[in-house]
PDB file of C-alpha atoms in Angstrom:
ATOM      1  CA  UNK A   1      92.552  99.574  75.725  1.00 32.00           C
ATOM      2  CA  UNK A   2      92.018 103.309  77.630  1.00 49.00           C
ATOM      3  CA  UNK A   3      94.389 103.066  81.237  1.00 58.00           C
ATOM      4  CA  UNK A   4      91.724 105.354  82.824  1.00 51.00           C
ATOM      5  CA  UNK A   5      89.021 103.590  84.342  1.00 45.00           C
ATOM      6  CA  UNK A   6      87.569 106.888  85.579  1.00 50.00           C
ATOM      7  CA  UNK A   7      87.263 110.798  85.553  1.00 60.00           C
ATOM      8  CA  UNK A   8      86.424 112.542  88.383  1.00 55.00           C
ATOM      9  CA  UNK A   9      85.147 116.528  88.278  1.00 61.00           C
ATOM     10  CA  UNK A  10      86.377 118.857  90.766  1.00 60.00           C
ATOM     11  CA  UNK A  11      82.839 119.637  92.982  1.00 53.00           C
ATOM     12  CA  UNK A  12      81.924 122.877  94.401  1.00 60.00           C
ATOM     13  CA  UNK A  13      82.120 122.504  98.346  1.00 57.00           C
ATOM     14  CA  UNK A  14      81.363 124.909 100.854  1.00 55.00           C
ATOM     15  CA  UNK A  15      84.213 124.913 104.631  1.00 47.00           C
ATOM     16  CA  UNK A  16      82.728 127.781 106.011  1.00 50.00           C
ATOM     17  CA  UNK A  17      83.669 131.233 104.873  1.00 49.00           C
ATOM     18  CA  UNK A  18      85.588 129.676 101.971  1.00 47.00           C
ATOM     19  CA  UNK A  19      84.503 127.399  98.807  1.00 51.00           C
ATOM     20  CA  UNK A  20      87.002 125.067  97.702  1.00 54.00           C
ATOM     21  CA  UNK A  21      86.860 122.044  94.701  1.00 59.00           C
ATOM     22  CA  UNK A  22      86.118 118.520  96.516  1.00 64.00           C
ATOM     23  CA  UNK A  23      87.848 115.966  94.459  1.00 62.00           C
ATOM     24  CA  UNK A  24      87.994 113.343  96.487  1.00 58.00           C
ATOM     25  CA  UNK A  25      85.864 111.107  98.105  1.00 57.00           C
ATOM     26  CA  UNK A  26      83.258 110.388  95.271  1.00 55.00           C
ATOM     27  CA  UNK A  27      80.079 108.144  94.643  1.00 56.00           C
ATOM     28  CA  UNK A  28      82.240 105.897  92.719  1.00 53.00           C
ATOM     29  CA  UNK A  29      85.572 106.550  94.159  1.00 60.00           C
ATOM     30  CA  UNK A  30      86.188 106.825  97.749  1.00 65.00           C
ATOM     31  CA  UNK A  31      89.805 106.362  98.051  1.00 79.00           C
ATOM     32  CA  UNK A  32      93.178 106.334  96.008  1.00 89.00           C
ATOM     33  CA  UNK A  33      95.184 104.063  97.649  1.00 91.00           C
ATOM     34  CA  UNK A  34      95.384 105.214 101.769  1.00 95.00           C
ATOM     35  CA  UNK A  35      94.068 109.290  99.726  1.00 95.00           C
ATOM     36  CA  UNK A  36      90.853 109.648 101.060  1.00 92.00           C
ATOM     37  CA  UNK A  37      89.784 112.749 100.635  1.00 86.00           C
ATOM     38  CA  UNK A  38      91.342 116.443  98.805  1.00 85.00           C
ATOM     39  CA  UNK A  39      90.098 119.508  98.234  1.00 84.00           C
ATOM     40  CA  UNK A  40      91.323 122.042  96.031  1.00 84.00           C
ATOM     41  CA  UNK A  41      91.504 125.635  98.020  1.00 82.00           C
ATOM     42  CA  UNK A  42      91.130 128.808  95.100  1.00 77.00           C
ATOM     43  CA  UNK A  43      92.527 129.886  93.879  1.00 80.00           C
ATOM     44  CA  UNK A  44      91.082 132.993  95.180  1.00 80.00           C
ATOM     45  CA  UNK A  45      91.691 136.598  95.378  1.00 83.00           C
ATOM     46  CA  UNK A  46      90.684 137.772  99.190  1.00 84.00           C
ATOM     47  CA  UNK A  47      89.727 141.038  99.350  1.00 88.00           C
ATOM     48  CA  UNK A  48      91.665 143.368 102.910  1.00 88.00           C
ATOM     49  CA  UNK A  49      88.592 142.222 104.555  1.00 87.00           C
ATOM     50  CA  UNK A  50      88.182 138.795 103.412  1.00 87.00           C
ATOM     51  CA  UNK A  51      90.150 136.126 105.384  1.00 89.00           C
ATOM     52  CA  UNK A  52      90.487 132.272 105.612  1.00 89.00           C
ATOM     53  CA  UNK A  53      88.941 131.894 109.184  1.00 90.00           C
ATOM     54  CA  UNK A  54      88.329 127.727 109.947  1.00 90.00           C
ATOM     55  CA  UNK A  55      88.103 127.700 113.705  1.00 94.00           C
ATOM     56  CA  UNK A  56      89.538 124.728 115.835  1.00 96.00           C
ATOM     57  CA  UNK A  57      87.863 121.798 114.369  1.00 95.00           C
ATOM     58  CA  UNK A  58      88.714 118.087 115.058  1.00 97.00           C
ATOM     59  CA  UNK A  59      89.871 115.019 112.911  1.00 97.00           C
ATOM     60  CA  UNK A  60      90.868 111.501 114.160  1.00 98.00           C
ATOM     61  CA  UNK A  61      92.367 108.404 112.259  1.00 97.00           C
ATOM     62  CA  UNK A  62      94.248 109.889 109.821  1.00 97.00           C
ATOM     63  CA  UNK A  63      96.674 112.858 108.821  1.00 97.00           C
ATOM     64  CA  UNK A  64      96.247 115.860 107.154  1.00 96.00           C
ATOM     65  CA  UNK A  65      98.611 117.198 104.262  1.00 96.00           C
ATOM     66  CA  UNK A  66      98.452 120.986 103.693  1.00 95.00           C
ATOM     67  CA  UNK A  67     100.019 121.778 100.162  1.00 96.00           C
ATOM     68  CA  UNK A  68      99.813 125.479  98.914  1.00 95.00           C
ATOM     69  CA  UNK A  69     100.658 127.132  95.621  1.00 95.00           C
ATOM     70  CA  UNK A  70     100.004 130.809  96.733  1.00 95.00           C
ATOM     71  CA  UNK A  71      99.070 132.479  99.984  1.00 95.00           C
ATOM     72  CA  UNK A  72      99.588 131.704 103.610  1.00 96.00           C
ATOM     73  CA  UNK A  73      97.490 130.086 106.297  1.00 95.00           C
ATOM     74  CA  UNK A  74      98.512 129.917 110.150  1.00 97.00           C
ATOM     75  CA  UNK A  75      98.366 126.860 111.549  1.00 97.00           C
ATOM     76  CA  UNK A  76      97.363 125.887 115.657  1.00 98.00           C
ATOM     77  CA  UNK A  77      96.910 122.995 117.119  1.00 97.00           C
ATOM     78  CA  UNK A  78      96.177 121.517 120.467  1.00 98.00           C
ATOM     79  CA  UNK A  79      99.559 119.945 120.376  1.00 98.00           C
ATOM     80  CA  UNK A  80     100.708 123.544 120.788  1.00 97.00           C
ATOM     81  CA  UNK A  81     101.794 123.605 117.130  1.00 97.00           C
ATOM     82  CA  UNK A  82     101.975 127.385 115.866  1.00 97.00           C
ATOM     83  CA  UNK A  83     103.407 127.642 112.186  1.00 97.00           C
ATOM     84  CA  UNK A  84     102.865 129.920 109.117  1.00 97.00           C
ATOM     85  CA  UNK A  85     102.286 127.016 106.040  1.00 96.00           C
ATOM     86  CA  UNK A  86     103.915 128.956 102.814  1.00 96.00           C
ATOM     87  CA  UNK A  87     104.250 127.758  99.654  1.00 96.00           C
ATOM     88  CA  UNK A  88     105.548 124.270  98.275  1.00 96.00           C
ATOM     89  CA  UNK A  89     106.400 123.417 102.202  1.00 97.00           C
ATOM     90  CA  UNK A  90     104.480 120.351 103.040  1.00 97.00           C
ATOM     91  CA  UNK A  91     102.398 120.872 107.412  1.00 96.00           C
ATOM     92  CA  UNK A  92     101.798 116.855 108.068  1.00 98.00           C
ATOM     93  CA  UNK A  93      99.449 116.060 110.939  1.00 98.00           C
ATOM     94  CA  UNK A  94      98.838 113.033 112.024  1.00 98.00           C
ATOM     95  CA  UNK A  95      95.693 112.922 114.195  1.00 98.00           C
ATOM     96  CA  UNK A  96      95.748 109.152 115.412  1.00 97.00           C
ATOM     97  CA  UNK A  97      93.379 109.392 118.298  1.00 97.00           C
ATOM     98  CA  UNK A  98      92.407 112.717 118.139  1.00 98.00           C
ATOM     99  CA  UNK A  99      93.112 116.283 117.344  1.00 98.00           C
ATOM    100  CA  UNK A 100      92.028 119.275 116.842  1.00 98.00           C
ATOM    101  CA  UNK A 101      93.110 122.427 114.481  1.00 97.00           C
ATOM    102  CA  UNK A 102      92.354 126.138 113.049  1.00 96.00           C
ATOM    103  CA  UNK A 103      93.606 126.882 109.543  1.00 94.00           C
ATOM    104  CA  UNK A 104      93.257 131.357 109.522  1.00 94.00           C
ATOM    105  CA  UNK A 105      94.933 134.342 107.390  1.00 93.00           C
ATOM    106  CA  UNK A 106      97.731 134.899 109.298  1.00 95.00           C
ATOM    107  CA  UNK A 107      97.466 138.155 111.475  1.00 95.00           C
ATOM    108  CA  UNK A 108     100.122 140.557 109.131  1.00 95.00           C
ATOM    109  CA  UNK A 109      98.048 140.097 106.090  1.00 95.00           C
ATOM    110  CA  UNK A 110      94.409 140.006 107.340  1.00 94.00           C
ATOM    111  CA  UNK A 111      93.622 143.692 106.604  1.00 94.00           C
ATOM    112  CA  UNK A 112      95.475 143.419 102.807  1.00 94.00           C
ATOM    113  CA  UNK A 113      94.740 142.167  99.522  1.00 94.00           C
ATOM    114  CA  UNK A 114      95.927 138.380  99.464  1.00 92.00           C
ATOM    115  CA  UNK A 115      95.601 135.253  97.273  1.00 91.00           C
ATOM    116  CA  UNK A 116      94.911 131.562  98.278  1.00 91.00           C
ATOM    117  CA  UNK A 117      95.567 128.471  96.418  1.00 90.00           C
ATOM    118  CA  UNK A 118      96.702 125.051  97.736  1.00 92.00           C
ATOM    119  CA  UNK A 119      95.353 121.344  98.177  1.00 92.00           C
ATOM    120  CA  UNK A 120      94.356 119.940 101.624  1.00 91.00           C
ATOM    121  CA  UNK A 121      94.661 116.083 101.270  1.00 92.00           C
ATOM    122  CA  UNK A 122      93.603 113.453 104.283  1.00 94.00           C
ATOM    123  CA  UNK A 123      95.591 110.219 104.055  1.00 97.00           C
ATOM    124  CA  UNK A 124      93.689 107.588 106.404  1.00 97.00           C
ATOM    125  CA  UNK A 125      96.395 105.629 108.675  1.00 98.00           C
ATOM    126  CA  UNK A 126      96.885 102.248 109.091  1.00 97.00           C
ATOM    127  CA  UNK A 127      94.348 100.511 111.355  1.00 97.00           C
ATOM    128  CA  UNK A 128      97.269  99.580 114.097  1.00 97.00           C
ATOM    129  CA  UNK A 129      97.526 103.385 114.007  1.00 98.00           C
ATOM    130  CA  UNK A 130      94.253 104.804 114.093  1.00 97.00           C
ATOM    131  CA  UNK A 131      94.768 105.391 118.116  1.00 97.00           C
ATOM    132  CA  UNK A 132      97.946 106.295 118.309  1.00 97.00           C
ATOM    133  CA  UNK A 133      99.035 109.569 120.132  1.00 98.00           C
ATOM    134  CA  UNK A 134      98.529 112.839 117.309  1.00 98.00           C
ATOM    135  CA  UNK A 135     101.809 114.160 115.764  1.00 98.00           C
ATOM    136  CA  UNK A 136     102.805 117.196 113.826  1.00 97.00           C
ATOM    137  CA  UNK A 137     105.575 117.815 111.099  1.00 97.00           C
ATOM    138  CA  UNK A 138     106.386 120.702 109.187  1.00 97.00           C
ATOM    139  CA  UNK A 139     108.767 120.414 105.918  1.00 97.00           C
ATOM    140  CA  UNK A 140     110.089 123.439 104.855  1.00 96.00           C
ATOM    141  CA  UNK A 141     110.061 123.804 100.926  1.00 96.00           C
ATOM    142  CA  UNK A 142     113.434 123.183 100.027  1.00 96.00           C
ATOM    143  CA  UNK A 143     113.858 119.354 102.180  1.00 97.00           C
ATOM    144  CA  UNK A 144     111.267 118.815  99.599  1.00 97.00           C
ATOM    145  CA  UNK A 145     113.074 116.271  96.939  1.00 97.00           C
ATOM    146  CA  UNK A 146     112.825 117.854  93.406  1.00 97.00           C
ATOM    147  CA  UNK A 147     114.691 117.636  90.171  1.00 96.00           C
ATOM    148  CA  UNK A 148     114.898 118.159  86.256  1.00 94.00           C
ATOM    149  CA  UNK A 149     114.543 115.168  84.296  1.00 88.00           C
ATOM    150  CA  UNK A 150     114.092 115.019  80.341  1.00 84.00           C
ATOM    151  CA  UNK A 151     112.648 118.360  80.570  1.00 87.00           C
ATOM    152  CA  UNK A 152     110.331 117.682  83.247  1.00 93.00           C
ATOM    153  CA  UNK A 153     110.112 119.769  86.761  1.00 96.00           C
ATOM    154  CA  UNK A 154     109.686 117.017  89.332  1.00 96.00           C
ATOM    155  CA  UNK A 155     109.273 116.977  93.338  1.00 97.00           C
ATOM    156  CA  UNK A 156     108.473 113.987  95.477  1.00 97.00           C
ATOM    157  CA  UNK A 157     105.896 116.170  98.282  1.00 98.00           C
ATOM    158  CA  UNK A 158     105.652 112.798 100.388  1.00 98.00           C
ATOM    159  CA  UNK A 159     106.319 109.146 100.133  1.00 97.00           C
ATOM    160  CA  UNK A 160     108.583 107.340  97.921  1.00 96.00           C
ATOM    161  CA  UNK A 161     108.889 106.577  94.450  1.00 94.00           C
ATOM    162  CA  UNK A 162     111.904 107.105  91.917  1.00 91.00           C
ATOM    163  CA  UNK A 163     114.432 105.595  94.045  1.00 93.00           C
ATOM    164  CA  UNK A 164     113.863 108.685  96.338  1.00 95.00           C
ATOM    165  CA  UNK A 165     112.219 109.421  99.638  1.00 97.00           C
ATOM    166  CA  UNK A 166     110.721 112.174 100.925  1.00 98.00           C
ATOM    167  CA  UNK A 167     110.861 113.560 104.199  1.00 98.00           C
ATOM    168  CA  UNK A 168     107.252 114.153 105.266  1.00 98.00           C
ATOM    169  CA  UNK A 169     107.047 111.019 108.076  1.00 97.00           C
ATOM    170  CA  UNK A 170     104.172 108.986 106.514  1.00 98.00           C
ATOM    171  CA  UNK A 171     102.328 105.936 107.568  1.00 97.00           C
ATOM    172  CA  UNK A 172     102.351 103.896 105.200  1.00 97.00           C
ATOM    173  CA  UNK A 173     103.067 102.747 101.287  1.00 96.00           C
ATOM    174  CA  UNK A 174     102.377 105.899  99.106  1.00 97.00           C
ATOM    175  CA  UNK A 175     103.572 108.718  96.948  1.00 96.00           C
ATOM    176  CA  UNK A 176     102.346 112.358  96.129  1.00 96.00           C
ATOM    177  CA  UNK A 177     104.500 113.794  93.069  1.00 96.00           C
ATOM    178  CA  UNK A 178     104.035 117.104  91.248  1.00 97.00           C
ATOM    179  CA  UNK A 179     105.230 117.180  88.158  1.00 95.00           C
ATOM    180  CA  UNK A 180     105.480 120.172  85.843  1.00 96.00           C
ATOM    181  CA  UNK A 181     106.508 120.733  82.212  1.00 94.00           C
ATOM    182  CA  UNK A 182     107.028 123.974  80.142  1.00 90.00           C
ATOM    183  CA  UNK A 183     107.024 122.134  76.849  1.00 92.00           C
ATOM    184  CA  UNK A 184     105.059 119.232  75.067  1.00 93.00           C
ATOM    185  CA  UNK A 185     106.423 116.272  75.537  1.00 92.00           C
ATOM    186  CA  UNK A 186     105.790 112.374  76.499  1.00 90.00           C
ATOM    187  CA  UNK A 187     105.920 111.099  79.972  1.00 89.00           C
ATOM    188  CA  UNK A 188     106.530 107.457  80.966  1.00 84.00           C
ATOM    189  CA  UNK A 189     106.744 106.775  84.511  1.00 81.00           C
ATOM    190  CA  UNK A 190     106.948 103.343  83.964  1.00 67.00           C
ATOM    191  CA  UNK A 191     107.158 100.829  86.894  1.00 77.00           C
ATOM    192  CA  UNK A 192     108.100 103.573  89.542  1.00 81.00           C
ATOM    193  CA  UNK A 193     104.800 103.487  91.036  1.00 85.00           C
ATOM    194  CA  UNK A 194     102.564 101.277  92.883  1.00 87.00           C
ATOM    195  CA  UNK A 195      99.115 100.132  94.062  1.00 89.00           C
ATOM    196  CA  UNK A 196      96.399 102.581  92.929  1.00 87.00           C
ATOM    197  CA  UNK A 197      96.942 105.591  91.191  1.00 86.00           C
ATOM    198  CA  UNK A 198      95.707 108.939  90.083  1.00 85.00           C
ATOM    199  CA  UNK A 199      96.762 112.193  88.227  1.00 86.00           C
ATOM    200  CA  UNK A 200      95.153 115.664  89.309  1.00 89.00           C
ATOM    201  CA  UNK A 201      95.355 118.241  86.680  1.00 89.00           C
ATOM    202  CA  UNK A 202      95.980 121.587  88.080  1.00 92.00           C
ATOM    203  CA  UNK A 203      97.015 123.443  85.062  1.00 92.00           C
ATOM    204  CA  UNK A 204      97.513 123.038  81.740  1.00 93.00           C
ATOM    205  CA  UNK A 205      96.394 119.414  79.756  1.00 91.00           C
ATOM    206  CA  UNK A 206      97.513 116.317  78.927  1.00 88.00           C
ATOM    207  CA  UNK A 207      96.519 113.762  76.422  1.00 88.00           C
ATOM    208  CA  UNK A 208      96.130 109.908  76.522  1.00 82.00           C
ATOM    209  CA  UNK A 209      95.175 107.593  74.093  1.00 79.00           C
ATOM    210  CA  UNK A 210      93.423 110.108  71.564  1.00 82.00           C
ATOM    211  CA  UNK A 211      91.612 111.922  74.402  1.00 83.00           C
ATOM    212  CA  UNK A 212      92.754 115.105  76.181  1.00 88.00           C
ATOM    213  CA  UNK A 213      92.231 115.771  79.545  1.00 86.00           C
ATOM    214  CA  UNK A 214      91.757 119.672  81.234  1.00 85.00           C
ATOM    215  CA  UNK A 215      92.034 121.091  84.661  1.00 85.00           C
ATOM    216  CA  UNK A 216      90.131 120.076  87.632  1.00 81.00           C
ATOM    217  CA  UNK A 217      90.162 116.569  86.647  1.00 79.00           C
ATOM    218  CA  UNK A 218      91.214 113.308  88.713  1.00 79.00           C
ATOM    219  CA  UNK A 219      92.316 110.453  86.133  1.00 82.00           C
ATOM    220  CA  UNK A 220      92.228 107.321  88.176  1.00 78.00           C
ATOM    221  CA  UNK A 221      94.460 104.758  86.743  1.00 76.00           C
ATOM    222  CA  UNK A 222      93.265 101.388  86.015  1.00 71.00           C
ATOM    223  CA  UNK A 223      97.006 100.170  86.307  1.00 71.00           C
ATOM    224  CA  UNK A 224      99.171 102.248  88.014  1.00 65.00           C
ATOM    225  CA  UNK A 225     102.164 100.919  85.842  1.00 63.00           C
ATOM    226  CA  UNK A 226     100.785 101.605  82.861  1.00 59.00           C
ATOM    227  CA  UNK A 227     101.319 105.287  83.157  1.00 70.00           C
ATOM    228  CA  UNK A 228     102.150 106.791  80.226  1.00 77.00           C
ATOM    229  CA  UNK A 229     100.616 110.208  78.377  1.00 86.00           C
ATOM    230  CA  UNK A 230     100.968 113.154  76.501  1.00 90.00           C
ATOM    231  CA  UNK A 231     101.596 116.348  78.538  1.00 93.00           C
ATOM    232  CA  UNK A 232     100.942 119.860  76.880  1.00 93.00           C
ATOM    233  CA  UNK A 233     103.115 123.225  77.513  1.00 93.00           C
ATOM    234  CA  UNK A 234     102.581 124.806  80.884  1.00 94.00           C
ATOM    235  CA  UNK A 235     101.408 121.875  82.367  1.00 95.00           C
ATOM    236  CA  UNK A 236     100.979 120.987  86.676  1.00 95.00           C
ATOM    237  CA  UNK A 237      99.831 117.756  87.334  1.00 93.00           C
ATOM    238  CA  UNK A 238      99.657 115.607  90.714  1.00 93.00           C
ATOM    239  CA  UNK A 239     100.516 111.670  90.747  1.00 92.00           C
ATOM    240  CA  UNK A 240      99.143 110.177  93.835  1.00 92.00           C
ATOM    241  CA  UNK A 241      98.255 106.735  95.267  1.00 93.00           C
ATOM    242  CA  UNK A 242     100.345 103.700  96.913  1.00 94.00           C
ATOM    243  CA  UNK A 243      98.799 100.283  98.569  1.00 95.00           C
ATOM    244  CA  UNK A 244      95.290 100.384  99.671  1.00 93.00           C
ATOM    245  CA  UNK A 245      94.766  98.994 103.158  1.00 95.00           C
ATOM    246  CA  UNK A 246      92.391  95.693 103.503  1.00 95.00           C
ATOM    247  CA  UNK A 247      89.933  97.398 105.872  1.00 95.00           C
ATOM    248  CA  UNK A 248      87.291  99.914 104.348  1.00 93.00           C
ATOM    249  CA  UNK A 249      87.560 103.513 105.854  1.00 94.00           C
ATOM    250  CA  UNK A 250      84.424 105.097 107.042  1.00 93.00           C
ATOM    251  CA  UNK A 251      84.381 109.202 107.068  1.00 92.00           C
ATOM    252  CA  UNK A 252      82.130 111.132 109.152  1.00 91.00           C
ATOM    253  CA  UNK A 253      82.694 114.358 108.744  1.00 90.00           C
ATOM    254  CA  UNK A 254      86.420 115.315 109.817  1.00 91.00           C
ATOM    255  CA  UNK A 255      86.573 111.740 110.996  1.00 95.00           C
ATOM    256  CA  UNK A 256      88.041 108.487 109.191  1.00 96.00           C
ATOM    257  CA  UNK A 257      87.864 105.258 111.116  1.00 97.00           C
ATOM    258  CA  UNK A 258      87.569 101.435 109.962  1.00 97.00           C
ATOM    259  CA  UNK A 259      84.917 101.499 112.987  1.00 97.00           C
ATOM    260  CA  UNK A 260      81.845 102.680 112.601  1.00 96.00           C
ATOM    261  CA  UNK A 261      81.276 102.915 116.806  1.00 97.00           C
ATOM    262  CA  UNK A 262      84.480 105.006 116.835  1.00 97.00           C
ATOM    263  CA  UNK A 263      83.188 107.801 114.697  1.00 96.00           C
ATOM    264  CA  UNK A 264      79.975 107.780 116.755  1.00 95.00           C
ATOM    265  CA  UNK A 265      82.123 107.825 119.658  1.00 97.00           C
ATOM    266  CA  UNK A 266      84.090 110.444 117.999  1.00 97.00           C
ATOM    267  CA  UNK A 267      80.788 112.576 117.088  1.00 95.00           C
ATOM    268  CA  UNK A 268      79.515 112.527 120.082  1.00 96.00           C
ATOM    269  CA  UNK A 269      83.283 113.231 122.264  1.00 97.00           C
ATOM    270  CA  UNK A 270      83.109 116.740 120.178  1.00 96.00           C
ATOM    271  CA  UNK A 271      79.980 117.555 120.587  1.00 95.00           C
ATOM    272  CA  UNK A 272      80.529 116.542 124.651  1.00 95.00           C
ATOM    273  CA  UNK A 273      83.962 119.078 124.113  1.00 95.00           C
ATOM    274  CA  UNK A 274      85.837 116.286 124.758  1.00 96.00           C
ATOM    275  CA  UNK A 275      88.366 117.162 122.799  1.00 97.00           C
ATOM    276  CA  UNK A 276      92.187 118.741 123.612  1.00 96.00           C
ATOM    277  CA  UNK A 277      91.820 122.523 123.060  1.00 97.00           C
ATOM    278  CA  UNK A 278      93.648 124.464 120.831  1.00 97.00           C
ATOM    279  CA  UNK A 279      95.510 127.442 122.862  1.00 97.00           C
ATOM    280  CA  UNK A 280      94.470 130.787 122.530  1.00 94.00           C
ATOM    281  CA  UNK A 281      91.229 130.001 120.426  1.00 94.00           C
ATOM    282  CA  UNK A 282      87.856 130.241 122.163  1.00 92.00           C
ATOM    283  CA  UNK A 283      85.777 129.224 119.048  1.00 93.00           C
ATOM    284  CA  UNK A 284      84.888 125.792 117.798  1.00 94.00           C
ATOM    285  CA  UNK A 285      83.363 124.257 114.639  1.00 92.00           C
ATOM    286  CA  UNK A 286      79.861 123.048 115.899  1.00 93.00           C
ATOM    287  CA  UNK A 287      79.179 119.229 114.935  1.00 93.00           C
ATOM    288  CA  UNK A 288      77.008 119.419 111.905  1.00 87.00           C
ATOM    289  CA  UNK A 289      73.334 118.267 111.675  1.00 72.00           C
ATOM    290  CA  UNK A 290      73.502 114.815 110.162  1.00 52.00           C
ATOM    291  CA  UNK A 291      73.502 111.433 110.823  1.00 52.00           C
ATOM    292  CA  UNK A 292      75.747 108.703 110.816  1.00 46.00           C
ATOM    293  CA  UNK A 293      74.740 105.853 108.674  1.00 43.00           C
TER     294      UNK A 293
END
């Protein structure tokens, strides 16, 4: 009997100036565990003219994970957060009550040829936490845990899982692994994980059970400790998921609540400019024309 209970296609979505690969939420899949929503950024070649530009833009209820393979993005909040993310170091926001953000090129490259290629991944918090006051973390790239085991490139970007912990200050039960192989080989991971589970391919392919499985794919697991495939030669893939919380999450836009009234609350706060600023940006992300249902 197949352990994948579904397959999910990366989506073309549009964040502005910039289309990325929604993976998550979907029709039949809106969460992974607390994962409730990742995009896949590029990659993409930017011309000297072409830039990421996502003005300040709010969230609330959950926190944001900022992942990247290649390229750079600066990152301001209205906590007063300034920091250039870089590659394979992990920018963790937690927006509790509310927060708001701009993602840009950073100023030394915006008028050179650049590449961009990363995952931005929104992890909803608990529901004793979806009001708490907004926090920001940045982990540089080598407090990351990683190792060689069997032949396998591994690194534990946040939670726990493998008898190791990572650093990034999450909320709850969960676990975000990257896992990387230059050979063809077979990969149990046995009973190190938990609660839901999926595998993003990124690169590369891996078979299970007869079938194989290409990029831009989300395998969800139909028991998480049943993991066990095939994975090809110059393979990337992503393991994520941990304990789903009891409540269902709503998501309205940039929002995520258990309560419906607080997104409208939320909606209508941003549209009021309600919201903390973010220093040294005059633009803003206008509310989008639709409705909350």
């Amino acid at each position: 009997m197949s352990n994948i209970s579904l397959i999910i296609e990366e989506r073309a979505a549009d964040i502005g100036n910039f289309m990325v690969g929604r993976l998550l939420p979907f029709r039949q899949k809106r969460s992974v565990g607390p994962f409730v929503f990742i995009d896949h950024m590029g990659p993409a070649a930017l011309k000297d003219h072409e830039n990421l530009d996502v003005p300040p833009h709010p969230h609330i209820g959950l926190s944001t994970l900022t992942y990247l393979f290649e390229g750079a993005i600066m990152h301001k909040d209205s906590m007063g957060s300034e920091i250039e993310i870089k590659p394979d170091a992990v920018n963790w926001m937690t927006a509790g009550k509310g927060v708001v953000h701009s993602e840009r090129t950073p100023e030394y490259l915006r008028n050179s040829e650049k590449s961009l290629h990363g995952l931005q991944i929104w992890v909803a918090l608990p529901k004793n936490l979806e009001h708490s006051e907004p926090s920001f973390t940045h982990i540089e790239a080598d407090k990351i845990p990683h190792w060689q085991e069997k032949g396998l490139s591994i690194k534990l970007i946040a939670g726990k899982a493998f008898g190791k912990e990572s650093p990034v200050p999450v909320h709850s039960n969960l676990y975000f692994i990257e896992i990387k192989s230059t050979k063809s080989q077979k990969v149990n991971i046995g009973n190190d994980l938990f609660g839901e589970s999926a595998l993003y391919i990124l690169e590369g392919s891996i078979k299970s059970e007869g079938n194989t499985y290409d990029p831009k794919q989300i395998l969800i697991a139909k028991d998480s400790k049943l993991c066990e495939f095939e994975i090809e030669e110059n393979t990337t893939i992503y393991i994520f998921g941990g304990e789903a919380f009891p409540e269902e999450r709503y998501i309205n836009w940039n929002f995520v609540s258990s309560d419906k009234d607080v997104l409208r609350q939320a909606r209508q706060d941003w549209i009021d400019q309600k919201f903390p600023k973010v220093p040294g940006e005059n633009e803003f992300v206008p509310y989008p024309d639709f409705k909350l249902k």
